[in-house]
XYZ file of N, CA and C in Angstrom:
792
model
N 46.306 -59.689 37.388
C 46.642 -59.368 36.005
C 47.634 -58.220 35.960
N 48.773 -58.458 35.322
C 49.785 -57.417 35.162
C 49.568 -56.683 33.854
N 49.786 -55.365 33.868
C 49.680 -54.587 32.642
C 50.794 -55.001 31.688
N 50.421 -55.275 30.434
C 51.390 -55.702 29.433
C 51.508 -54.645 28.345
N 52.719 -54.191 28.030
C 52.873 -53.286 26.892
C 52.581 -54.043 25.603
N 52.007 -53.353 24.635
C 51.632 -54.011 23.389
C 52.865 -54.293 22.533
N 52.951 -55.518 22.016
C 54.008 -55.885 21.087
C 53.699 -55.287 19.710
N 54.650 -55.403 18.803
C 54.403 -54.910 17.439
C 53.212 -55.630 16.813
N 53.116 -56.942 17.022
C 51.992 -57.706 16.485
C 50.678 -57.215 17.069
N 50.647 -56.964 18.385
C 49.417 -56.484 19.025
C 49.047 -55.086 18.548
N 50.031 -54.238 18.309
C 49.750 -52.912 17.768
C 49.169 -53.015 16.352
N 49.656 -53.961 15.569
C 49.119 -54.159 14.215
C 47.658 -54.599 14.274
N 47.351 -55.478 15.230
C 45.958 -55.921 15.400
C 45.073 -54.738 15.777
N 45.547 -53.932 16.727
C 44.782 -52.755 17.152
C 44.517 -51.831 15.967
N 45.535 -51.584 15.163
C 45.380 -50.695 14.008
C 44.451 -51.297 12.959
N 44.496 -52.617 12.809
C 43.612 -53.273 11.844
C 42.148 -53.118 12.242
N 41.872 -53.284 13.535
C 40.492 -53.095 14.000
C 40.064 -51.631 13.850
N 40.944 -50.697 14.182
C 40.613 -49.280 14.028
C 40.314 -48.951 12.577
N 41.123 -49.475 11.655
C 40.912 -49.223 10.229
C 39.585 -49.811 9.762
N 39.288 -51.031 10.198
C 38.037 -51.675 9.798
C 36.836 -50.922 10.352
N 36.956 -50.421 11.579
C 35.861 -49.630 12.154
C 35.692 -48.315 11.398
N 36.801 -47.650 11.096
C 36.719 -46.351 10.420
C 36.160 -46.492 9.000
N 36.590 -47.540 8.305
C 36.170 -47.732 6.912
C 34.902 -48.567 6.789
N 34.402 -49.078 7.937
C 33.225 -49.946 7.964
C 33.423 -51.165 7.069
N 34.639 -51.706 7.132
C 35.015 -52.869 6.332
C 34.884 -54.133 7.167
N 34.112 -55.118 6.721
C 33.997 -56.349 7.513
C 35.303 -57.129 7.544
N 35.554 -57.784 8.662
C 36.714 -58.656 8.805
C 36.220 -60.097 8.834
N 36.624 -60.883 7.852
C 36.219 -62.290 7.822
C 37.159 -63.157 8.640
N 38.373 -62.645 8.887
C 39.347 -63.347 9.708
C 39.874 -62.404 10.776
N 40.287 -62.963 11.907
C 40.918 -62.147 12.943
C 42.243 -61.604 12.385
N 42.517 -60.311 12.578
C 43.665 -59.700 11.897
C 45.007 -59.915 12.597
N 45.366 -61.172 12.826
C 46.631 -61.483 13.499
C 46.490 -62.698 14.381
N 47.433 -62.857 15.297
C 47.384 -63.966 16.247
C 46.369 -63.653 17.347
N 45.401 -64.529 17.524
C 44.365 -64.279 18.531
C 44.977 -64.265 19.936
N 44.591 -63.296 20.778
C 45.101 -63.272 22.152
C 44.627 -64.501 22.919
N 45.537 -65.052 23.722
C 45.214 -66.260 24.487
C 44.872 -65.954 25.938
N 45.199 -64.741 26.406
C 44.941 -64.357 27.793
C 44.263 -62.993 27.829
N 43.683 -62.667 28.978
C 43.066 -61.343 29.098
C 44.134 -60.257 29.092
N 45.332 -60.559 29.631
C 46.414 -59.585 29.589
C 46.776 -59.217 28.162
N 46.865 -60.221 27.279
C 47.158 -59.958 25.876
C 46.022 -59.162 25.226
N 44.787 -59.512 25.566
C 43.633 -58.802 25.006
C 43.641 -57.328 25.399
N 43.923 -57.057 26.677
C 43.917 -55.667 27.133
C 45.110 -54.893 26.588
N 46.214 -55.584 26.283
C 47.338 -54.900 25.634
C 46.916 -54.386 24.264
N 46.174 -55.204 23.514
C 45.646 -54.775 22.211
C 44.643 -53.642 22.403
N 43.743 -53.811 23.366
C 42.717 -52.794 23.626
C 43.344 -51.463 24.028
N 44.321 -51.504 24.929
C 44.974 -50.262 25.372
C 45.680 -49.568 24.215
N 46.327 -50.365 23.349
C 46.988 -49.774 22.183
C 45.963 -49.093 21.276
N 44.826 -49.758 21.066
C 43.788 -49.188 20.204
C 43.222 -47.890 20.786
N 43.012 -47.861 22.104
C 42.514 -46.638 22.744
C 43.502 -45.499 22.523
N 44.798 -45.800 22.658
C 45.820 -44.781 22.441
C 45.850 -44.292 21.009
N 45.769 -45.214 20.044
C 45.769 -44.816 18.630
C 44.495 -44.059 18.276
N 43.379 -44.454 18.881
C 42.077 -43.864 18.572
C 42.052 -42.375 18.897
N 42.456 -42.037 20.121
C 42.546 -40.641 20.510
C 41.281 -40.036 21.067
N 40.147 -40.720 20.944
C 38.903 -40.181 21.504
C 38.870 -40.328 23.023
N 37.983 -39.584 23.659
C 37.833 -39.637 25.110
C 36.933 -40.797 25.505
N 37.374 -41.566 26.477
C 36.560 -42.651 27.021
C 35.616 -42.066 28.069
N 34.320 -42.292 27.886
C 33.326 -41.778 28.822
C 32.741 -42.843 29.722
N 33.051 -44.099 29.417
C 32.511 -45.191 30.217
C 33.125 -46.509 29.798
N 32.682 -47.569 30.449
C 33.200 -48.912 30.189
C 32.068 -49.905 30.207
N 32.087 -50.829 29.241
C 31.135 -51.938 29.284
C 31.782 -53.094 30.033
N 30.966 -53.825 30.772
C 31.422 -55.020 31.470
C 30.581 -56.183 30.960
N 31.240 -57.268 30.582
C 30.539 -58.457 30.113
C 30.967 -59.675 30.898
N 30.119 -60.663 30.902
C 30.394 -61.879 31.673
C 31.225 -62.871 30.863
N 32.172 -63.500 31.512
C 32.907 -64.625 30.925
C 32.178 -65.904 31.333
N 31.851 -66.774 30.369
C 31.112 -67.998 30.720
C 31.818 -68.801 31.804
N 31.022 -69.403 32.658
C 31.562 -70.119 33.823
C 32.604 -71.160 33.436
N 32.384 -71.836 32.302
C 33.311 -72.902 31.911
C 34.654 -72.366 31.426
N 34.766 -71.050 31.226
C 36.014 -70.438 30.758
C 36.727 -69.627 31.839
N 36.135 -69.534 33.019
C 36.697 -68.697 34.088
C 38.093 -69.175 34.500
N 38.270 -70.462 34.677
C 39.583 -70.977 35.092
C 40.644 -70.713 34.026
N 40.264 -70.816 32.771
C 41.221 -70.603 31.686
C 41.651 -69.143 31.600
N 40.695 -68.229 31.756
C 41.003 -66.803 31.570
C 41.219 -66.058 32.887
N 41.092 -66.768 34.008
C 41.445 -66.244 35.329
C 40.623 -65.031 35.731
N 39.416 -64.917 35.211
C 38.498 -63.856 35.637
C 37.101 -64.243 35.182
N 36.083 -63.584 35.757
C 34.707 -63.922 35.388
C 34.013 -62.826 34.590
N 34.741 -61.738 34.303
C 34.185 -60.659 33.501
C 35.267 -60.089 32.591
N 34.820 -59.310 31.580
C 35.732 -58.570 30.716
C 35.234 -57.137 30.602
N 36.126 -56.240 30.144
C 35.780 -54.822 30.036
C 36.175 -54.273 28.673
N 35.462 -53.239 28.243
C 35.798 -52.541 27.003
C 35.372 -51.088 27.092
N 36.062 -50.187 26.383
C 35.770 -48.760 26.482
C 34.507 -48.352 25.723
N 33.849 -47.328 26.250
C 32.732 -46.678 25.560
C 33.128 -45.210 25.401
N 33.203 -44.743 24.166
C 33.681 -43.385 23.917
C 32.551 -42.372 24.079
N 32.919 -41.165 24.528
C 31.909 -40.151 24.841
C 31.056 -39.802 23.630
N 31.635 -39.856 22.416
C 30.845 -39.487 21.238
C 29.893 -40.598 20.813
N 29.908 -41.731 21.538
C 28.972 -42.813 21.249
C 28.054 -43.096 22.441
N 27.938 -42.115 23.333
C 27.007 -42.186 24.463
C 25.876 -41.199 24.205
N 24.639 -41.699 24.174
C 23.488 -40.875 23.807
C 22.420 -40.927 24.888
N 21.727 -39.824 25.052
C 20.668 -39.719 26.062
C 19.334 -40.129 25.448
N 18.753 -41.172 25.996
C 17.431 -41.599 25.555
C 16.433 -41.568 26.685
N 16.684 -40.699 27.676
C 15.869 -40.714 28.895
C 14.523 -40.028 28.738
N 14.341 -39.252 27.665
C 13.080 -38.537 27.483
C 12.127 -39.277 26.547
N 12.454 -40.505 26.221
C 11.555 -41.304 25.394
C 11.944 -41.360 23.932
N 12.940 -40.572 23.521
C 13.374 -40.639 22.136
C 14.172 -41.916 21.890
N 14.293 -42.314 20.605
C 15.092 -43.478 20.244
C 16.310 -43.003 19.468
N 17.460 -42.855 20.109
C 18.646 -42.425 19.371
C 18.980 -43.408 18.253
N 19.482 -42.881 17.139
C 19.921 -43.724 16.035
C 21.317 -44.248 16.356
N 21.467 -45.549 16.401
C 22.723 -46.183 16.791
C 23.273 -46.992 15.621
N 24.389 -46.557 15.024
C 24.958 -47.293 13.898
C 25.696 -48.553 14.343
N 25.592 -49.595 13.519
C 26.307 -50.846 13.770
C 27.008 -51.265 12.483
N 27.872 -52.270 12.592
C 28.554 -52.813 11.420
C 27.648 -53.883 10.805
N 26.952 -53.494 9.736
C 25.914 -54.348 9.158
C 26.463 -55.685 8.687
N 27.712 -55.715 8.209
C 28.300 -56.963 7.722
C 29.198 -57.623 8.761
N 29.208 -57.070 9.963
C 29.954 -57.657 11.059
C 28.998 -58.243 12.079
N 29.310 -58.046 13.371
C 28.435 -58.512 14.447
C 27.698 -57.315 15.023
N 26.418 -57.484 15.340
C 25.644 -56.403 15.958
C 24.604 -56.985 16.903
N 24.515 -56.416 18.094
C 23.538 -56.860 19.078
C 23.191 -55.695 19.999
N 22.088 -55.844 20.714
C 21.662 -54.853 21.702
C 21.371 -55.580 23.009
N 21.665 -54.916 24.133
C 21.553 -55.560 25.435
C 20.940 -54.601 26.450
N 19.979 -55.079 27.213
C 19.416 -54.305 28.323
C 20.383 -54.353 29.492
N 20.764 -53.185 29.992
C 21.746 -53.137 31.075
C 21.393 -52.045 32.087
N 21.824 -52.247 33.316
C 21.771 -51.196 34.324
C 23.086 -50.423 34.253
N 22.998 -49.100 34.273
C 24.166 -48.235 34.127
C 24.451 -47.519 35.437
N 25.702 -47.549 35.853
C 26.125 -46.869 37.075
C 27.029 -45.706 36.701
N 26.814 -44.557 37.310
C 27.719 -43.427 37.106
C 28.597 -43.291 38.345
N 29.899 -43.348 38.129
C 30.840 -43.294 39.239
C 31.196 -41.865 39.595
N 31.361 -41.629 40.886
C 31.940 -40.384 41.356
C 33.412 -40.619 41.644
N 33.877 -40.173 42.787
C 35.274 -40.360 43.184
C 35.452 -41.765 43.754
N 36.246 -42.607 43.073
C 36.462 -43.963 43.578
C 37.642 -44.024 44.538
N 38.448 -42.966 44.576
C 39.567 -42.916 45.507
C 40.596 -43.996 45.231
N 41.349 -44.338 46.261
C 42.398 -45.356 46.127
C 42.173 -46.554 47.045
N 41.129 -46.507 47.831
C 40.887 -47.582 48.793
C 40.398 -48.844 48.091
N 40.505 -49.957 48.785
C 39.926 -51.210 48.313
C 38.452 -51.233 48.712
N 37.590 -51.505 47.740
C 36.155 -51.509 48.002
C 35.620 -52.929 48.113
N 34.432 -53.034 48.719
C 33.691 -54.282 48.686
C 32.313 -53.983 48.100
N 31.457 -55.003 48.059
C 30.169 -54.871 47.377
C 29.287 -53.795 48.011
N 29.531 -53.458 49.269
C 28.740 -52.416 49.926
C 29.394 -51.043 49.786
N 30.705 -50.956 50.033
C 31.335 -49.632 50.008
C 31.420 -49.070 48.597
N 31.400 -49.936 47.578
C 31.465 -49.416 46.218
C 30.224 -48.579 45.903
N 29.120 -48.854 46.601
C 27.898 -48.073 46.374
C 28.104 -46.605 46.745
N 29.040 -46.340 47.666
C 29.309 -44.953 48.054
C 30.002 -44.175 46.929
N 30.546 -44.898 45.940
C 31.218 -44.261 44.801
C 30.241 -43.944 43.673
N 29.003 -44.401 43.793
C 28.044 -44.295 42.695
C 27.128 -43.095 42.921
N 27.033 -42.241 41.914
C 26.234 -41.020 42.035
C 24.875 -41.130 41.363
N 24.718 -42.099 40.465
C 23.471 -42.214 39.716
C 23.354 -43.624 39.158
N 22.137 -44.133 39.092
C 21.863 -45.431 38.473
C 20.766 -45.234 37.437
N 21.045 -45.679 36.225
C 20.068 -45.529 35.141
C 19.798 -46.872 34.459
N 18.687 -46.915 33.765
C 18.424 -47.993 32.824
C 19.184 -47.668 31.534
N 19.373 -48.660 30.683
C 20.079 -48.357 29.447
C 20.163 -49.535 28.496
N 20.734 -49.266 27.331
C 20.985 -50.285 26.315
C 22.423 -50.143 25.847
N 23.164 -51.255 25.860
C 24.484 -51.250 25.252
C 24.374 -51.788 23.831
N 25.021 -51.118 22.893
C 25.119 -51.610 21.529
C 26.455 -52.334 21.382
N 26.382 -53.608 21.050
C 27.581 -54.409 20.821
C 27.741 -54.590 19.321
N 28.879 -54.159 18.770
C 29.088 -54.338 17.337
C 30.575 -54.290 17.030
N 30.963 -55.134 16.090
C 32.365 -55.230 15.664
C 32.405 -55.555 14.177
N 33.432 -55.073 13.470
C 33.584 -55.480 12.072
C 33.843 -56.980 11.922
N 34.348 -57.622 12.996
C 34.658 -59.051 12.977
C 33.418 -59.829 13.395
N 32.755 -60.443 12.423
C 31.467 -61.076 12.693
C 31.570 -62.188 13.732
N 32.702 -62.876 13.786
C 32.853 -64.010 14.697
C 33.461 -63.606 16.037
N 33.355 -62.341 16.407
C 34.047 -61.835 17.599
C 33.706 -62.602 18.865
N 32.471 -63.075 18.987
C 32.075 -63.767 20.217
C 32.269 -65.274 20.148
N 32.862 -65.782 19.062
C 32.965 -67.230 18.882
C 34.344 -67.785 19.249
N 35.242 -66.936 19.688
C 36.615 -67.377 19.934
C 37.078 -67.087 21.362
N 36.131 -66.882 22.266
C 36.486 -66.677 23.660
C 36.571 -65.210 24.052
N 36.595 -64.949 25.361
C 36.514 -63.584 25.872
C 37.709 -62.714 25.540
N 38.898 -63.309 25.355
C 40.061 -62.481 25.042
C 39.913 -61.832 23.668
N 39.406 -62.593 22.708
C 39.157 -62.024 21.371
C 38.093 -60.940 21.459
N 37.029 -61.199 22.208
C 35.982 -60.188 22.376
C 36.555 -58.910 22.978
N 37.350 -59.044 24.028
C 37.908 -57.868 24.705
C 38.862 -57.099 23.809
N 39.535 -57.804 22.902
C 40.579 -57.148 22.111
C 40.035 -56.080 21.173
N 38.786 -56.207 20.724
C 38.178 -55.161 19.897
C 37.161 -54.382 20.723
N 37.674 -53.565 21.627
C 36.843 -52.682 22.460
C 35.761 -53.439 23.230
N 35.994 -54.728 23.491
C 34.977 -55.486 24.207
C 33.702 -55.645 23.413
N 33.801 -55.425 22.083
C 32.646 -55.537 21.185
C 31.634 -54.418 21.451
N 32.098 -53.239 21.848
C 31.184 -52.127 22.114
C 31.105 -51.167 20.940
N 29.885 -50.619 20.702
C 29.696 -49.582 19.688
C 28.741 -48.495 20.158
N 28.572 -48.373 21.472
C 27.755 -47.265 21.942
C 26.870 -47.609 23.118
N 26.280 -46.562 23.699
C 25.470 -46.694 24.906
C 24.330 -45.695 24.864
N 23.129 -46.170 25.239
C 21.974 -45.275 25.377
C 21.649 -45.161 26.851
N 21.634 -43.925 27.355
C 21.302 -43.655 28.750
C 19.790 -43.518 28.871
N 19.175 -44.445 29.563
C 17.736 -44.382 29.770
C 17.382 -43.623 31.036
N 16.107 -43.629 31.424
C 15.680 -42.947 32.640
C 16.372 -43.499 33.882
N 16.516 -42.634 34.875
C 17.128 -43.041 36.137
C 16.214 -44.003 36.894
N 16.830 -44.839 37.726
C 16.076 -45.698 38.633
C 15.970 -44.955 39.962
N 14.779 -44.516 40.326
C 14.639 -43.741 41.558
C 14.875 -44.621 42.789
N 15.398 -43.996 43.834
C 15.595 -44.696 45.115
C 16.363 -46.011 44.933
N 17.408 -45.970 44.103
C 18.124 -47.205 43.772
C 18.798 -47.844 44.987
N 19.113 -47.025 45.989
C 19.776 -47.587 47.169
C 18.851 -48.516 47.962
N 17.568 -48.256 47.909
C 16.623 -49.087 48.663
C 15.809 -50.005 47.750
N 15.885 -49.803 46.433
C 15.136 -50.653 45.500
C 15.751 -52.053 45.454
N 14.919 -53.038 45.177
C 15.398 -54.414 45.046
C 15.850 -54.625 43.593
N 17.024 -54.042 43.281
C 17.502 -54.081 41.904
C 17.666 -55.503 41.387
N 18.186 -56.373 42.234
C 18.521 -57.722 41.792
C 17.296 -58.471 41.275
N 16.131 -58.210 41.849
C 14.910 -58.929 41.452
C 14.026 -58.118 40.507
N 14.497 -56.961 40.064
C 13.702 -56.139 39.147
C 13.518 -56.863 37.811
N 12.282 -57.047 37.339
C 12.089 -57.707 36.041
C 12.529 -56.800 34.894
N 13.199 -57.405 33.926
C 13.680 -56.682 32.750
C 13.305 -57.489 31.515
N 12.828 -56.802 30.470
C 12.438 -57.473 29.236
C 12.988 -56.688 28.058
N 13.374 -57.403 26.997
C 13.896 -56.736 25.799
C 13.031 -57.085 24.598
N 12.824 -56.077 23.747
C 11.979 -56.218 22.572
C 12.741 -55.775 21.331
N 12.562 -56.495 20.235
C 13.028 -56.050 18.922
C 11.795 -55.922 18.040
N 11.581 -54.708 17.531
C 10.387 -54.425 16.721
C 9.118 -54.894 17.432
N 9.054 -54.569 18.730
C 7.889 -54.836 19.580
C 7.682 -56.312 19.925
N 8.552 -57.187 19.473
C 8.447 -58.608 19.835
C 9.420 -58.910 20.970
N 8.929 -59.533 22.032
C 9.772 -59.862 23.174
C 10.792 -60.936 22.777
N 12.079 -60.666 23.078
C 13.142 -61.615 22.733
C 13.903 -62.109 23.965
N 13.562 -61.590 25.137
C 14.246 -62.048 26.340
C 13.710 -61.360 27.578
N 13.661 -62.100 28.685
C 13.226 -61.536 29.958
C 13.994 -62.221 31.075
N 14.406 -61.433 32.074
C 15.188 -61.992 33.184
C 15.261 -60.967 34.306
N 15.969 -61.331 35.361
C 16.308 -60.386 36.432
C 17.824 -60.388 36.586
N 18.337 -59.488 37.411
C 19.779 -59.394 37.627
C 20.306 -60.491 38.551
N 19.417 -61.387 38.985
C 19.858 -62.539 39.774
C 20.781 -63.445 38.967
N 20.741 -63.340 37.624
C 21.591 -64.165 36.766
C 22.979 -63.551 36.574
N 23.227 -62.359 37.124
C 24.450 -61.597 36.843
C 25.489 -61.727 37.957
N 25.962 -62.950 38.220
C 27.003 -63.141 39.234
C 26.628 -62.395 40.504
N 27.442 -61.398 40.935
C 27.092 -60.625 42.126
C 26.457 -59.281 41.748
N 25.790 -59.248 40.608
C 24.970 -58.097 40.237
C 25.750 -56.909 39.709
N 25.049 -55.793 39.468
C 25.684 -54.618 38.868
C 26.784 -54.011 39.722
N 26.649 -54.086 41.034
C 27.689 -53.501 41.888
C 28.951 -54.364 41.863
N 28.785 -55.661 41.654
C 29.936 -56.519 41.440
C 30.677 -56.155 40.164
N 29.929 -55.722 39.135
C 30.562 -55.265 37.897
C 31.398 -54.014 38.138
N 30.893 -53.110 38.973
C 31.657 -51.902 39.305
C 32.944 -52.258 40.041
N 32.846 -53.188 40.987
C 34.033 -53.645 41.717
C 35.071 -54.218 40.752
N 34.606 -55.085 39.859
C 35.504 -55.683 38.870
C 36.188 -54.602 38.044
N 35.419 -53.640 37.545
C 35.985 -52.624 36.659
C 37.045 -51.792 37.366
N 36.778 -51.390 38.590
C 37.758 -50.600 39.345
C 39.057 -51.393 39.495
N 38.933 -52.665 39.827
C 40.126 -53.510 39.995
C 40.921 -53.629 38.695
N 40.236 -53.900 37.592
C 40.916 -54.127 36.315
C 41.548 -52.840 35.783
N 40.843 -51.713 35.900
C 41.409 -50.464 35.392
C 42.610 -50.031 36.223
N 42.551 -50.228 37.532
C 43.722 -49.912 38.358
C 44.919 -50.764 37.944
N 44.689 -52.053 37.672
C 45.779 -52.944 37.274
C 46.376 -52.525 35.941
N 45.560 -51.897 35.092
C 46.022 -51.444 33.781
C 46.564 -50.013 33.822
N 46.544 -49.382 34.992
C 47.052 -48.019 35.115
C 46.171 -46.982 34.459
N 44.862 -47.262 34.391
C 43.912 -46.360 33.737
C 43.131 -45.584 34.794
N 43.134 -44.270 34.677
C 42.409 -43.414 35.623
C 40.901 -43.602 35.462
N 40.189 -43.374 36.557
C 38.724 -43.480 36.546
C 38.166 -42.126 36.981
N 37.990 -41.203 36.047
C 37.512 -39.881 36.434
C 36.058 -39.914 36.894
N 35.699 -38.982 37.753
C 34.305 -38.850 38.170
C 33.443 -38.616 36.938
N 32.275 -39.253 36.914
C 31.384 -39.135 35.769
C 31.453 -40.329 34.833
N 32.396 -41.244 35.086
C 32.538 -42.433 34.243
C 31.306 -43.329 34.375
N 30.776 -43.765 33.229
C 29.646 -44.693 33.220
C 30.141 -46.135 33.212
N 29.402 -47.004 33.884
C 29.668 -48.445 33.852
C 28.406 -49.134 33.336
N 28.512 -49.760 32.164
C 27.425 -50.579 31.638
C 27.667 -51.984 32.168
N 26.812 -52.436 33.089
C 27.200 -53.497 34.017
C 27.011 -54.926 33.521
N 26.451 -55.115 32.327
C 26.312 -56.466 31.800
C 24.908 -56.767 31.317
N 24.828 -57.633 30.317
C 23.539 -57.991 29.717
C 22.661 -58.722 30.739
N 21.429 -58.270 30.851
C 20.500 -58.878 31.808
C 19.647 -59.950 31.130
N 19.099 -59.630 29.960
C 18.174 -60.546 29.283
C 18.839 -61.354 28.177
N 20.134 -61.097 27.922
C 20.846 -61.810 26.873
C 21.451 -60.856 25.862
N 22.209 -61.430 24.933
C 22.830 -60.669 23.845
C 21.948 -60.875 22.620
N 21.204 -59.843 22.229
C 20.183 -59.986 21.203
C 20.687 -59.424 19.875
N 20.981 -60.312 18.929
C 21.457 -59.849 17.630
C 20.375 -58.994 16.955
N 20.827 -57.947 16.279
C 19.906 -56.959 15.736
C 20.489 -56.420 14.433
N 19.622 -55.938 13.539
C 20.058 -55.499 12.215
C 19.635 -54.061 11.957
N 20.330 -53.373 11.060
C 19.902 -52.018 10.671
C 18.448 -52.020 10.195
N 17.727 -51.009 10.628
C 16.309 -50.914 10.303
C 15.407 -51.411 11.416
N 15.993 -52.124 12.400
C 15.183 -52.617 13.503
C 15.223 -51.654 14.686
N 14.250 -51.814 15.589
C 14.181 -51.042 16.824
C 14.415 -51.971 18.009
N 15.119 -51.459 18.999
C 15.304 -52.200 20.235
C 14.742 -51.413 21.404
N 14.055 -52.090 22.308
C 13.484 -51.446 23.494
C 13.699 -52.330 24.710
N 14.096 -51.717 25.811
C 14.228 -52.428 27.077
C 13.196 -51.875 28.054
N 12.554 -52.770 28.775
C 11.540 -52.389 29.751
C 11.984 -52.881 31.123
N 12.150 -51.936 32.047
C 12.615 -52.235 33.396
C 11.463 -52.075 34.378
N 11.259 -53.081 35.202
C 10.234 -53.036 36.258
C 8.838 -52.789 35.696
N 8.624 -53.173 34.452
C 7.309 -53.053 33.838
C 6.890 -51.648 33.481
N 7.780 -50.641 33.701
C 7.319 -49.258 33.483
C 8.396 -48.302 32.989
N 9.663 -48.627 33.168
C 10.726 -47.718 32.736
C 11.243 -48.229 31.386
N 11.097 -47.423 30.344
C 11.428 -47.877 28.988
C 12.548 -47.034 28.383
N 13.439 -47.714 27.671
C 14.498 -47.039 26.918
C 14.630 -47.750 25.585
N 14.812 -46.959 24.506
C 14.824 -47.577 23.180
C 15.901 -46.980 22.281
N 16.063 -47.637 21.123
C 17.011 -47.149 20.123
C 16.553 -47.611 18.744
N 17.066 -46.923 17.725
C 16.844 -47.312 16.330
C 18.194 -47.698 15.752
N 18.290 -48.859 15.147
C 19.551 -49.366 14.621
C 19.732 -48.941 13.164
N 20.901 -48.381 12.874
C 21.211 -47.967 11.499
C 22.494 -48.661 11.037
N 22.731 -48.606 9.733
C 23.910 -49.260 9.163
C 25.096 -48.334 9.132
């Protein structure tokens, strides 16, 4: 993937999404020509990050459905998570997480990796672990003013910050280097009702594969990866739509819990 400078049309799309997010205005239609490739999507995303001006503290990684991989030439997508939308929920509190009530909103149980120095070398699934300083449980909040963001393919999803609206940092996973992360049971609850359960065996090459993907894509886009960057590695139990007033909780390994309260 080559880095593409944003065209005037792509800059207009980026500004339209920023305006809708700032004003909390729902978008019933995509605000321009829908991107057809991931390169076009990231051109819009990069323009929006530049116009936004906030500091990026992490990146969400999402899976591209298998039947779309050949079309979009990748199996994952990425979107920025801004530092002012990253909250600590490791002590058992439920941070209040705002979503676009008239747009799309969901919560996802994810494993979070904190990167140290990634250097300039090419990594593989084993050496990338040497770049990771911490592994935590967590919840990604997915929300966009465009309610149909996930219905038009991964490029549309990526174009609006990858459909991200925040991250909750849950408790750390102790001894993550020797733990069997891939087979760890994970369950998600909305208002105490179980809505999904799975393991990371469903996540392509797992959370470390997500880190590898992100390093590759950000380098191709000319984006620095400072030490301390969080990687939200992908939904484990599914993308669970959620509404203001509801609570979301993720349970890892039957004992590590992280939660949030959804607001409008």
